[in-house]
mmCIF file with all atom_site columns, C-alpha atoms in Angstrom:
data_model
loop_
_atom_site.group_PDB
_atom_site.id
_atom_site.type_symbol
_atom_site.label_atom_id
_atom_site.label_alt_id
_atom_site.label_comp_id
_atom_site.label_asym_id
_atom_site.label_entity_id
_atom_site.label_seq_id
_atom_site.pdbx_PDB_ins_code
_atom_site.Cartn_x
_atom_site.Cartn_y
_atom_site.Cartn_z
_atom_site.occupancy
_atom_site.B_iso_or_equiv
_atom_site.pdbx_formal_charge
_atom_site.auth_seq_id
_atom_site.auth_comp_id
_atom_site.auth_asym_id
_atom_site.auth_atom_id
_atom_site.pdbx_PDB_model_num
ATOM 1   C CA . UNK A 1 1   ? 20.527  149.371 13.482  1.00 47.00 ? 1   UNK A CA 1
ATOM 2   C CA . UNK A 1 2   ? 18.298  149.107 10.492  1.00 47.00 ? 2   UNK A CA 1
ATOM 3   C CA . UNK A 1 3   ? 14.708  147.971 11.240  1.00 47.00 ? 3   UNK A CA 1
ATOM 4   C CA . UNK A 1 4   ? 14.970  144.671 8.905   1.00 47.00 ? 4   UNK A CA 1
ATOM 5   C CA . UNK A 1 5   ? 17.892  143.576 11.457  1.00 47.00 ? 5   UNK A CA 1
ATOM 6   C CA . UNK A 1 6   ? 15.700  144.685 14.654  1.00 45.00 ? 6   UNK A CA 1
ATOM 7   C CA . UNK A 1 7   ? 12.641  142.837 13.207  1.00 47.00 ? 7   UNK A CA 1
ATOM 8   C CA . UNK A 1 8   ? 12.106  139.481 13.976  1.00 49.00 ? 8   UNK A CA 1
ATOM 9   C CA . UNK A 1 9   ? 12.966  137.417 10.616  1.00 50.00 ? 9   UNK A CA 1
ATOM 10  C CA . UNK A 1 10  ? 10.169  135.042 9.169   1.00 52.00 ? 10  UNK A CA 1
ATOM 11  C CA . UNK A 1 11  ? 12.082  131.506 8.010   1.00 50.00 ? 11  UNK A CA 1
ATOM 12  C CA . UNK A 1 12  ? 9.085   128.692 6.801   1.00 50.00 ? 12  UNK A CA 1
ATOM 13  C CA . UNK A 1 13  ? 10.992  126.415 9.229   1.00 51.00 ? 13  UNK A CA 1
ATOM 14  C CA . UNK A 1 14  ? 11.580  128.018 11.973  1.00 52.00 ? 14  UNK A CA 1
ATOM 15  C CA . UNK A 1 15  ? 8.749   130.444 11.928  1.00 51.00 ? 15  UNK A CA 1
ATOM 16  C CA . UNK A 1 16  ? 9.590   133.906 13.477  1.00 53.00 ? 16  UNK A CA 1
ATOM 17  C CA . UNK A 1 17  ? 13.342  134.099 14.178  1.00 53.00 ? 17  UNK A CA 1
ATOM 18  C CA . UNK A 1 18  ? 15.203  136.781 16.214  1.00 57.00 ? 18  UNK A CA 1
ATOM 19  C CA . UNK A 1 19  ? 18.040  138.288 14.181  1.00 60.00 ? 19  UNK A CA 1
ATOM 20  C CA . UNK A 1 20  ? 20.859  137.501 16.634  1.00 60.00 ? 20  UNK A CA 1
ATOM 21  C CA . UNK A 1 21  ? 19.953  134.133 16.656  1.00 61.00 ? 21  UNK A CA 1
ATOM 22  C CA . UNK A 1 22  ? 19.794  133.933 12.949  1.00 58.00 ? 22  UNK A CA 1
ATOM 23  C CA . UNK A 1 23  ? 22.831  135.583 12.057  1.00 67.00 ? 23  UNK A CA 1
ATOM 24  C CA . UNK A 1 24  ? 24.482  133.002 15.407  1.00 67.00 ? 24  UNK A CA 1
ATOM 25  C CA . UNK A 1 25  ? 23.292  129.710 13.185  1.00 66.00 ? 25  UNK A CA 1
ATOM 26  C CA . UNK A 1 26  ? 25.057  131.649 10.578  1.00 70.00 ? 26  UNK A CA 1
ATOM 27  C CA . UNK A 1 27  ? 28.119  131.932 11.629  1.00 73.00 ? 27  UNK A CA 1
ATOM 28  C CA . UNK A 1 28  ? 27.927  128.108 13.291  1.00 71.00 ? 28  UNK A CA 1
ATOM 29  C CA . UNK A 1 29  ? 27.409  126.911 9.963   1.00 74.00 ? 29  UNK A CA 1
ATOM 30  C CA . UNK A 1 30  ? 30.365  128.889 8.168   1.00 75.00 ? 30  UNK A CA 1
ATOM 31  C CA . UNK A 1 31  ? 32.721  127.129 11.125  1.00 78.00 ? 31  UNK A CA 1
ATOM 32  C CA . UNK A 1 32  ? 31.412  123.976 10.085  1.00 78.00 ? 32  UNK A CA 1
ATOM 33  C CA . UNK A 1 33  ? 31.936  124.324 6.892   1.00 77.00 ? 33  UNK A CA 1
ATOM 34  C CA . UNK A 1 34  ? 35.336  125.914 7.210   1.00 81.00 ? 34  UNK A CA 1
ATOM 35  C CA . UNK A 1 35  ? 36.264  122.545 9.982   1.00 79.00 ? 35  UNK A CA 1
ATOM 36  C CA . UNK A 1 36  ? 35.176  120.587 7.462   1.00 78.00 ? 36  UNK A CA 1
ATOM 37  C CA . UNK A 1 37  ? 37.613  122.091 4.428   1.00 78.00 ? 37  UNK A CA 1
ATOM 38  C CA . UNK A 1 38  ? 40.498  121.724 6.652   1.00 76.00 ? 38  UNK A CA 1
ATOM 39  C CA . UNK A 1 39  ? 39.412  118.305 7.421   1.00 78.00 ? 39  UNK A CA 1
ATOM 40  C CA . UNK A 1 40  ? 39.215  117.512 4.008   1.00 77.00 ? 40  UNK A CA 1
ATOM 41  C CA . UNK A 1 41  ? 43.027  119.250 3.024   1.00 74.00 ? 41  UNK A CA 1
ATOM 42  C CA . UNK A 1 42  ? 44.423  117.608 5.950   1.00 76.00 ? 42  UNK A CA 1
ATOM 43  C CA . UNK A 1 43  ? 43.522  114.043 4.736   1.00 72.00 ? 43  UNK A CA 1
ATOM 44  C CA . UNK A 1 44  ? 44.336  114.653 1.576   1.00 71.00 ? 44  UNK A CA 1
ATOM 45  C CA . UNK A 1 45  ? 47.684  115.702 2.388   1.00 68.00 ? 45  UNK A CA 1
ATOM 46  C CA . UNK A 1 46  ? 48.577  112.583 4.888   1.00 70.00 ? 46  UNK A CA 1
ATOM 47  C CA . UNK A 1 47  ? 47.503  110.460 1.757   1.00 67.00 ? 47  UNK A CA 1
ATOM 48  C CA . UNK A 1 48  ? 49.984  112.540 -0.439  1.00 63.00 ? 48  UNK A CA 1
ATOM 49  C CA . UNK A 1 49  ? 52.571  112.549 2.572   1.00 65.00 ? 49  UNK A CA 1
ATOM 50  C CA . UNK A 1 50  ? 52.216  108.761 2.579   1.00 67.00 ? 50  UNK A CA 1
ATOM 51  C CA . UNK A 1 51  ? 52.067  108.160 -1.235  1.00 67.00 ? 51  UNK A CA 1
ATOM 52  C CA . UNK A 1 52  ? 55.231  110.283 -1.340  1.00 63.00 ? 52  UNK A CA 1
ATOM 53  C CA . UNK A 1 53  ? 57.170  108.212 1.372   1.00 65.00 ? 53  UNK A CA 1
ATOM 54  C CA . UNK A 1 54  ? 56.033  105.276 -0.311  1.00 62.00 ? 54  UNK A CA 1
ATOM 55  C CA . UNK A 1 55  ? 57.502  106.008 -3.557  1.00 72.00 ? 55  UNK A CA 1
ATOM 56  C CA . UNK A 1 56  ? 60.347  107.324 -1.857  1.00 69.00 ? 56  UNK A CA 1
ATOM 57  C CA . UNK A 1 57  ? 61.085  104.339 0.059   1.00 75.00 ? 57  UNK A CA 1
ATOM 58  C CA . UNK A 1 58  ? 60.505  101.924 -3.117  1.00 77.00 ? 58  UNK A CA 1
ATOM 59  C CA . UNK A 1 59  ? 62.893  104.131 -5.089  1.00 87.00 ? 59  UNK A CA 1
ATOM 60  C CA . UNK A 1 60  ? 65.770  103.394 -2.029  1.00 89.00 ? 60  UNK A CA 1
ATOM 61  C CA . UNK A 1 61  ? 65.113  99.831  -2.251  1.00 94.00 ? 61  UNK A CA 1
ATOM 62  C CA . UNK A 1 62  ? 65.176  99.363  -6.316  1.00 94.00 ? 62  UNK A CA 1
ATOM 63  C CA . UNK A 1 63  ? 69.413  98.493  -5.840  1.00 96.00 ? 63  UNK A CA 1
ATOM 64  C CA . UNK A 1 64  ? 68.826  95.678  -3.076  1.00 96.00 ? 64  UNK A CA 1
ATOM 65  C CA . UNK A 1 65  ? 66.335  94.112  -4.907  1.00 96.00 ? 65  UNK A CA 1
ATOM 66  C CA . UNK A 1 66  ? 68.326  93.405  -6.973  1.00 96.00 ? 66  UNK A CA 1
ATOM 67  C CA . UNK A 1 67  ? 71.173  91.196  -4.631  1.00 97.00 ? 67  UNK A CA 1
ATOM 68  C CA . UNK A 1 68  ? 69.974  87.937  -4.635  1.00 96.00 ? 68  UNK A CA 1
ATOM 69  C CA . UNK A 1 69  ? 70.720  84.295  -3.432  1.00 95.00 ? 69  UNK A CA 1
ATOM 70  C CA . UNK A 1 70  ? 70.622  81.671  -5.537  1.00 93.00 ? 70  UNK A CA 1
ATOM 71  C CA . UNK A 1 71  ? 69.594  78.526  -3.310  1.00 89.00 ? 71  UNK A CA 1
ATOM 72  C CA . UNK A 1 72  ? 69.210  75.810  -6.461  1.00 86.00 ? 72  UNK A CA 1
ATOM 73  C CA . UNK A 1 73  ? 72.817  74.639  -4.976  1.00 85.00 ? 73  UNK A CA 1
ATOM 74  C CA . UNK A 1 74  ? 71.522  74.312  -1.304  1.00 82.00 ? 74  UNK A CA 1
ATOM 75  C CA . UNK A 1 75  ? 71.634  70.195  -1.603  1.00 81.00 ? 75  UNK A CA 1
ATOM 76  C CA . UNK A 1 76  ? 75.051  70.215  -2.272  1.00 85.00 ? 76  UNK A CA 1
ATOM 77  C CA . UNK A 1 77  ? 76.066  72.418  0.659   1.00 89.00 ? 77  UNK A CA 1
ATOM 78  C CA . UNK A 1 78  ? 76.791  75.852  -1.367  1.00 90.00 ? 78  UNK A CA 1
ATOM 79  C CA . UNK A 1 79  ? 75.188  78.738  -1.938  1.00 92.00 ? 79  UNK A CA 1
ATOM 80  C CA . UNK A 1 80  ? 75.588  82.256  -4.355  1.00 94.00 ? 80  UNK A CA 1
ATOM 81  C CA . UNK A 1 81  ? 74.802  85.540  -3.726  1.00 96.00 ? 81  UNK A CA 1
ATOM 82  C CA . UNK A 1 82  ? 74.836  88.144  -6.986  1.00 96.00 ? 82  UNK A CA 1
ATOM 83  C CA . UNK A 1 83  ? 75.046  91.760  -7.122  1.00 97.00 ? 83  UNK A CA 1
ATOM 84  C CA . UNK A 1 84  ? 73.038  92.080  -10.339 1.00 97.00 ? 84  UNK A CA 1
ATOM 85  C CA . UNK A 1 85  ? 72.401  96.251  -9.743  1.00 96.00 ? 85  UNK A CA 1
ATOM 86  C CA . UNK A 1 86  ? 74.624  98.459  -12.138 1.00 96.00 ? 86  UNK A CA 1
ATOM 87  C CA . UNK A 1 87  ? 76.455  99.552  -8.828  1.00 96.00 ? 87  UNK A CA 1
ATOM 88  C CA . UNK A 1 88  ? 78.601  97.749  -6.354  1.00 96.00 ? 88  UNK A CA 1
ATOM 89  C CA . UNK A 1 89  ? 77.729  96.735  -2.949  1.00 97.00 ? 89  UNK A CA 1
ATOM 90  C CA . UNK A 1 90  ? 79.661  96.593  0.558   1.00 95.00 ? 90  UNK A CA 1
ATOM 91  C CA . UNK A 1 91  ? 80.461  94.671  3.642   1.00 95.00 ? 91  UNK A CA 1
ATOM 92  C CA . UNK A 1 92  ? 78.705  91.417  2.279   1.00 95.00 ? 92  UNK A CA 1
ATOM 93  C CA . UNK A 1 93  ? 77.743  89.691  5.887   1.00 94.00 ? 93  UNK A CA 1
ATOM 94  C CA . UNK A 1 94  ? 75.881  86.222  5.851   1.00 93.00 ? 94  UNK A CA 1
ATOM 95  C CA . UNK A 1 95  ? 73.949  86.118  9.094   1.00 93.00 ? 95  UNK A CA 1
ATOM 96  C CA . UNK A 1 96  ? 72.140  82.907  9.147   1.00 92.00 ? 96  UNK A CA 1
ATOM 97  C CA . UNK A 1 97  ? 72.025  79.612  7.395   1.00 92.00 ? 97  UNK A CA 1
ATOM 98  C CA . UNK A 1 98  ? 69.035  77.670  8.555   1.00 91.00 ? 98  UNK A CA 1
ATOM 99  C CA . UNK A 1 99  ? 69.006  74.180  7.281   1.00 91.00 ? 99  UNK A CA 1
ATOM 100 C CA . UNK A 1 100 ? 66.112  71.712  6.902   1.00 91.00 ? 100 UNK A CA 1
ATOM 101 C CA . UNK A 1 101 ? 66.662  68.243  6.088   1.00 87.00 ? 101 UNK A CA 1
ATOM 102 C CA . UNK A 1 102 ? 63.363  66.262  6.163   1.00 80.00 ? 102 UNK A CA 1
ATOM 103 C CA . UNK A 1 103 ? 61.465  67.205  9.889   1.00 82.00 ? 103 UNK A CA 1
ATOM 104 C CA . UNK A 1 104 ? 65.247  67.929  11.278  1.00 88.00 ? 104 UNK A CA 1
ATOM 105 C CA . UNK A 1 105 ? 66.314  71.155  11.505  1.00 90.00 ? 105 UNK A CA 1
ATOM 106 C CA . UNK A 1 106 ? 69.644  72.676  12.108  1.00 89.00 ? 106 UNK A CA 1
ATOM 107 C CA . UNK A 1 107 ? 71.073  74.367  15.096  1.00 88.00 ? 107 UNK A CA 1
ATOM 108 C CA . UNK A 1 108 ? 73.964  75.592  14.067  1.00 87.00 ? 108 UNK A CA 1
ATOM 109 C CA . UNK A 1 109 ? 76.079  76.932  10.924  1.00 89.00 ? 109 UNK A CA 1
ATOM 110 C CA . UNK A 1 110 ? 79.504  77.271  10.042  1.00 88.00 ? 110 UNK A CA 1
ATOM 111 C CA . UNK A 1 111 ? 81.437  78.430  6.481   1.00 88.00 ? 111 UNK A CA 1
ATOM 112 C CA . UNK A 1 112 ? 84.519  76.608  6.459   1.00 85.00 ? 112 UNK A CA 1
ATOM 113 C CA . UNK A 1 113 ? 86.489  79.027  3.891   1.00 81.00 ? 113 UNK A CA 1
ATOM 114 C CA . UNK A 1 114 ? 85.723  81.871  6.282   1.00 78.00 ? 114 UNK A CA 1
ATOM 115 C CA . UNK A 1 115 ? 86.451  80.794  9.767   1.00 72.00 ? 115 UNK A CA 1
ATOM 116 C CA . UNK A 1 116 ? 88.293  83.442  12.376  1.00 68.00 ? 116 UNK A CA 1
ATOM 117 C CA . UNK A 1 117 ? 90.779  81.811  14.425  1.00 66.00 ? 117 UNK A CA 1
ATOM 118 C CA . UNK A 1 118 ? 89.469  80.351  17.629  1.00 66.00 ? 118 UNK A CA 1
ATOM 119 C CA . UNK A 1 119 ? 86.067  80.286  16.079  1.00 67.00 ? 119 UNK A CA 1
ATOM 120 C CA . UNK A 1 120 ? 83.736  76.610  15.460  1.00 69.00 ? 120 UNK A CA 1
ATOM 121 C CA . UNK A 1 121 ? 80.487  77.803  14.636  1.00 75.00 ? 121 UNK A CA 1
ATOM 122 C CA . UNK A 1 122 ? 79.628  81.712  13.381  1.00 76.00 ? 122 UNK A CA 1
ATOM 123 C CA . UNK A 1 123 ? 77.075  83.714  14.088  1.00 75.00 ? 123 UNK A CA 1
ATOM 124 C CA . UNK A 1 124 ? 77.768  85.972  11.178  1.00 82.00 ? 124 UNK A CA 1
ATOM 125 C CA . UNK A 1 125 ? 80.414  86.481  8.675   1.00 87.00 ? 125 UNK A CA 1
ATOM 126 C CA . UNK A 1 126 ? 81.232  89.083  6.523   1.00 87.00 ? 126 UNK A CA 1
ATOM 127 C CA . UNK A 1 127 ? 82.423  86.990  3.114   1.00 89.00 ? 127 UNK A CA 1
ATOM 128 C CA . UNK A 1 128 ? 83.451  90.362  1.233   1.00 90.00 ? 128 UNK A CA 1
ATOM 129 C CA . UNK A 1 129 ? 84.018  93.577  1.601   1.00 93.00 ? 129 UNK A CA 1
ATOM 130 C CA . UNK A 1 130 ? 83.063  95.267  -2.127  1.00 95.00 ? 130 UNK A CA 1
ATOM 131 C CA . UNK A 1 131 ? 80.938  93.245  -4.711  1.00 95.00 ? 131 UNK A CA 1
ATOM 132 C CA . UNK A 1 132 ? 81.050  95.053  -8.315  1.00 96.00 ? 132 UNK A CA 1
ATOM 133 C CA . UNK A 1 133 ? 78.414  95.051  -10.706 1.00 97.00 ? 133 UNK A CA 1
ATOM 134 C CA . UNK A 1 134 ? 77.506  91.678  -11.852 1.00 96.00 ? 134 UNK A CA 1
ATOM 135 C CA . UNK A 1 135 ? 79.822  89.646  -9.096  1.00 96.00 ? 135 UNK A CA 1
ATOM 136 C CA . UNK A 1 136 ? 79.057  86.949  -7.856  1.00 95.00 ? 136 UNK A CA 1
ATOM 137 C CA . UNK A 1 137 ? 79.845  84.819  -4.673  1.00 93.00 ? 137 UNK A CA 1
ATOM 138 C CA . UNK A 1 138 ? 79.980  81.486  -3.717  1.00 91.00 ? 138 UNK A CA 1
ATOM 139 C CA . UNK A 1 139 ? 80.508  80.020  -0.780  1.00 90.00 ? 139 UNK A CA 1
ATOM 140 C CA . UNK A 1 140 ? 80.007  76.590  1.102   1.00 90.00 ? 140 UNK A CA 1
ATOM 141 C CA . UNK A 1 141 ? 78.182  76.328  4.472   1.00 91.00 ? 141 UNK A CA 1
ATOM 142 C CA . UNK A 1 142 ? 78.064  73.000  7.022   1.00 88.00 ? 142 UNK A CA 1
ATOM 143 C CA . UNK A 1 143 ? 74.846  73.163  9.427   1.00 89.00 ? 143 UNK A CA 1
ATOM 144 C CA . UNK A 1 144 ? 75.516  71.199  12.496  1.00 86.00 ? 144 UNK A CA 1
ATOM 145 C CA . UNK A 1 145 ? 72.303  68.400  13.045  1.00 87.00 ? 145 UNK A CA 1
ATOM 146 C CA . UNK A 1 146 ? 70.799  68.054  16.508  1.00 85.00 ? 146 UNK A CA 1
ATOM 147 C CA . UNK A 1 147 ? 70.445  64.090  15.317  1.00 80.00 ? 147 UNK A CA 1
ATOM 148 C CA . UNK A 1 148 ? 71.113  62.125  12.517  1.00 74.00 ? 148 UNK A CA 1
ATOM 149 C CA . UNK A 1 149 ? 68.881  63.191  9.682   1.00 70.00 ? 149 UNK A CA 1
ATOM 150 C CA . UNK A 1 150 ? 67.115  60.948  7.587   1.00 73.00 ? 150 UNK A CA 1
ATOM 151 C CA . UNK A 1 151 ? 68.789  62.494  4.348   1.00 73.00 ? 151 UNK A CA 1
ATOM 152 C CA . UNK A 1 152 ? 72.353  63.253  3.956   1.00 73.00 ? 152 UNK A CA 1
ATOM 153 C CA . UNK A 1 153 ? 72.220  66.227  1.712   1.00 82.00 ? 153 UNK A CA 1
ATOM 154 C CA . UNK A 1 154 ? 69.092  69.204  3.077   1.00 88.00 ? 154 UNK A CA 1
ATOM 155 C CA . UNK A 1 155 ? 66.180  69.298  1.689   1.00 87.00 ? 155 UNK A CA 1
ATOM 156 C CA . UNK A 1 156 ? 65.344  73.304  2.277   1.00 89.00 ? 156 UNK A CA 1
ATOM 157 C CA . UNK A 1 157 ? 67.755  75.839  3.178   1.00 92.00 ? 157 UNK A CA 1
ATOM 158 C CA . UNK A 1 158 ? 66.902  79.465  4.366   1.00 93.00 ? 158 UNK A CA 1
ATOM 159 C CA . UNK A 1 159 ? 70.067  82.424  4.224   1.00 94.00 ? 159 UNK A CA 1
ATOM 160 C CA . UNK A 1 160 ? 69.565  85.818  5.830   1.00 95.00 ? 160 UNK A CA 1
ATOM 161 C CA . UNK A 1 161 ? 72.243  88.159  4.918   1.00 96.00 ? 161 UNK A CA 1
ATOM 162 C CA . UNK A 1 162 ? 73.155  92.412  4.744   1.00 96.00 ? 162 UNK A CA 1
ATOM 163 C CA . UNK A 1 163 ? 74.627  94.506  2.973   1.00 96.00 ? 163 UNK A CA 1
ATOM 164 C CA . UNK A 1 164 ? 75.781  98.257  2.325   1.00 96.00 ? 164 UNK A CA 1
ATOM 165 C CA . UNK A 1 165 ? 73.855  99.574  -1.336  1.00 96.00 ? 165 UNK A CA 1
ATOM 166 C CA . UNK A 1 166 ? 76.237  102.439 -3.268  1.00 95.00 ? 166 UNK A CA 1
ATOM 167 C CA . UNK A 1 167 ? 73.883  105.240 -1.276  1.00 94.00 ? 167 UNK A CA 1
ATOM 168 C CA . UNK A 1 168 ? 75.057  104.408 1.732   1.00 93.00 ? 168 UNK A CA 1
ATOM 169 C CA . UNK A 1 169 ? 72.126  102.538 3.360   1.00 94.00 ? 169 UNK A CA 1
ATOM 170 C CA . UNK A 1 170 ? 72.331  99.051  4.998   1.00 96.00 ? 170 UNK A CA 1
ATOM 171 C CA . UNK A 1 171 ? 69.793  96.358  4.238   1.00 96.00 ? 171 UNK A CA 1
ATOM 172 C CA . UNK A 1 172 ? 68.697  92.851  5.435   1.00 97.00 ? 172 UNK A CA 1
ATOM 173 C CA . UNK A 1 173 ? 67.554  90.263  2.847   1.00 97.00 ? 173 UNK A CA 1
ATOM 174 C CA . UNK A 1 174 ? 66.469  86.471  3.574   1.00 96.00 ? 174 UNK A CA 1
ATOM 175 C CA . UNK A 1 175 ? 65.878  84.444  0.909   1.00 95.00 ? 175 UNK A CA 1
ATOM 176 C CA . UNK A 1 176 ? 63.470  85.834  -1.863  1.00 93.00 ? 176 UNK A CA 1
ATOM 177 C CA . UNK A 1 177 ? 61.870  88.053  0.381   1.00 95.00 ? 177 UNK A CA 1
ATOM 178 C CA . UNK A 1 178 ? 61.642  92.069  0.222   1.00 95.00 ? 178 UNK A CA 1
ATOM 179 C CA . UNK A 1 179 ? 65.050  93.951  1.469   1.00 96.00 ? 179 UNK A CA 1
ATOM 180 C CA . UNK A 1 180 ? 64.758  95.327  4.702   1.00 95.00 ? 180 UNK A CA 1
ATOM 181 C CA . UNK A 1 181 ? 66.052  98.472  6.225   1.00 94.00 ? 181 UNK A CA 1
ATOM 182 C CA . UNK A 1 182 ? 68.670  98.481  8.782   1.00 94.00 ? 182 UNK A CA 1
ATOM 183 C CA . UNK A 1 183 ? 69.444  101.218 11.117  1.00 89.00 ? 183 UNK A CA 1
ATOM 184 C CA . UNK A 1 184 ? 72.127  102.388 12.503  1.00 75.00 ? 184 UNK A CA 1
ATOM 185 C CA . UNK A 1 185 ? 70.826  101.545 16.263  1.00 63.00 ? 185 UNK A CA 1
ATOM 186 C CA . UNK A 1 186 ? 70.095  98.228  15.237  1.00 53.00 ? 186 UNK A CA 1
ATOM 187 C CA . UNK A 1 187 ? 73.157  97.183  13.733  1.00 53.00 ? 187 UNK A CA 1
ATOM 188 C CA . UNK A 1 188 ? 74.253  94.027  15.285  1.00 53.00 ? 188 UNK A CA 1
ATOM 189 C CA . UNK A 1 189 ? 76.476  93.951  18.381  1.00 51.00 ? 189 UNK A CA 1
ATOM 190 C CA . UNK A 1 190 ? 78.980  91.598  16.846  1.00 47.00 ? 190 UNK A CA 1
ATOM 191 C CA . UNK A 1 191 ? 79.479  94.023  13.890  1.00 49.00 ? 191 UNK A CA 1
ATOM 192 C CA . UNK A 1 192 ? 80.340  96.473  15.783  1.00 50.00 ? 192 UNK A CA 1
ATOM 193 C CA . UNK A 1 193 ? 82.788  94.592  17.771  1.00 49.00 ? 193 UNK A CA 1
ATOM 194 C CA . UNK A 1 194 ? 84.154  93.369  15.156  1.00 49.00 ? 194 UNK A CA 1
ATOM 195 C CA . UNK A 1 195 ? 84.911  96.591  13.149  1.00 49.00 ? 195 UNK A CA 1
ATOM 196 C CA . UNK A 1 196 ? 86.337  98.133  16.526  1.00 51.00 ? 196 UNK A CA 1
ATOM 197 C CA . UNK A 1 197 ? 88.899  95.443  17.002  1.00 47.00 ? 197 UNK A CA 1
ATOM 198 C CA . UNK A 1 198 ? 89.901  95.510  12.867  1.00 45.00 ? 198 UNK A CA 1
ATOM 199 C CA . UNK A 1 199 ? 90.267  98.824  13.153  1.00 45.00 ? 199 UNK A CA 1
ATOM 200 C CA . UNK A 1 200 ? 92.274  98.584  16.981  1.00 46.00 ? 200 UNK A CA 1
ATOM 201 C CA . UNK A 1 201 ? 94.494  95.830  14.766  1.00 45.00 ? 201 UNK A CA 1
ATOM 202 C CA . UNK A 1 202 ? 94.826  98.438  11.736  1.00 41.00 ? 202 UNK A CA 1
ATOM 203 C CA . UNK A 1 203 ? 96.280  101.253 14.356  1.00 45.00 ? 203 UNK A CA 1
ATOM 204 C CA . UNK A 1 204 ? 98.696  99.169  16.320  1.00 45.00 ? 204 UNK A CA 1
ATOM 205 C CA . UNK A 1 205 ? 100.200 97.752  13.206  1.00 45.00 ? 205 UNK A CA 1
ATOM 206 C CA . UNK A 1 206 ? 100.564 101.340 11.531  1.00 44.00 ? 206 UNK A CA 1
ATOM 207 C CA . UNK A 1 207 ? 102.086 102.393 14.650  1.00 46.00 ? 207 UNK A CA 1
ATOM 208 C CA . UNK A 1 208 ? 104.653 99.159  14.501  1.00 44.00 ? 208 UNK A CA 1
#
């Protein structure tokens, strides 16, 4: 070992310093700053991971932004939902109609020019099964009053409905707010119901 190393090292703030111990705080401080460089490219790369899902996910939505409900016919007991993307849509489903009129509100919903036999009030509907670029559908809806309202005709009107976008991916929209996804696992029992059984009617009359 060369003397220098054996020697006991001079440092102004320290004073005299053994050489072990020196080159130990030495090789704390590279650690620390090696943690601290992998601190620093880990968060940059969760902000990059979430800028890039971000973008991602507002690239998905761009087509079911632009399906929208037009609720300036609500008073008269219709409303119109557009496919105004340059691609169609599928499996149009209304969900819910929620109707205000004055402090009443609605308890139930039903659209006459869509009701299943045996069926009053829906739940959900699916009004159509493609919508092309630029369609447009219109449909009436009755909301069933707990009382007599004060005004014949509502006075607000809320419609959640889903649909299918042309990649494949299912979405939730009420009103004017932003789309929403939905998964497969939370697709909603009645859809799946009802697909089974119209494609359990689809088999037995091929097989007649």
């Amino acid at each position: 070992m060369s003397s220098w190393l054996a020697a006991d090292i001079d440092l102004w703030w320290f004073g005299p310093t053994d050489a072990d111990v020196f080159a130990a705080w030495g090789q704390v401080l590279g650690a620390a700053f090696t943690l601290a460089a992998v601190l620093v490219a880990l968060s940059v790369s969760v902000v990059d991971g979430r800028r890039w899902r971000a973008e991602r996910r507002d690239q998905e939505v761009t087509q079911a932004r632009l399906v929208l409900v037009d609720l300036t016919e609500a008073r008269s007991f219709r409303l119109v939902i557009t496919n105004h993307s340059a691609s169609p849509v599928m499996h149009l489903t209304v969900e819910n109609v929620q109707a205000w009129s004055g402090g009443v509100r609605s308890t139930r919903w039903v659209l006459p020019e869509w009701l299943y036999p045996g069926e009053l009030w829906h739940q959900s509907v699916r009004i159509q099964e493609v919508m092309a670029p630029g369609d447009a559908i219109s449909f009436k809806y009755n909301p069933e009053w707990p009382e007599v309202p004060d005004h014949p005709f509502p006075t607000a009107v809320s419609v959640t409905y889903s649909f299918t976008d042309a990649a494949g991916l299912r979405w939730r929209r009420t009103d004017y707010e932003e789309p929403e996804r939905v998964l497969a696992q939370q697709t909603p029992r009645w859809f799946r119901r009802r697909r089974g059984q119209s494609s359990s009617g689809t088999q037995a009359g091929s097989a007649e």
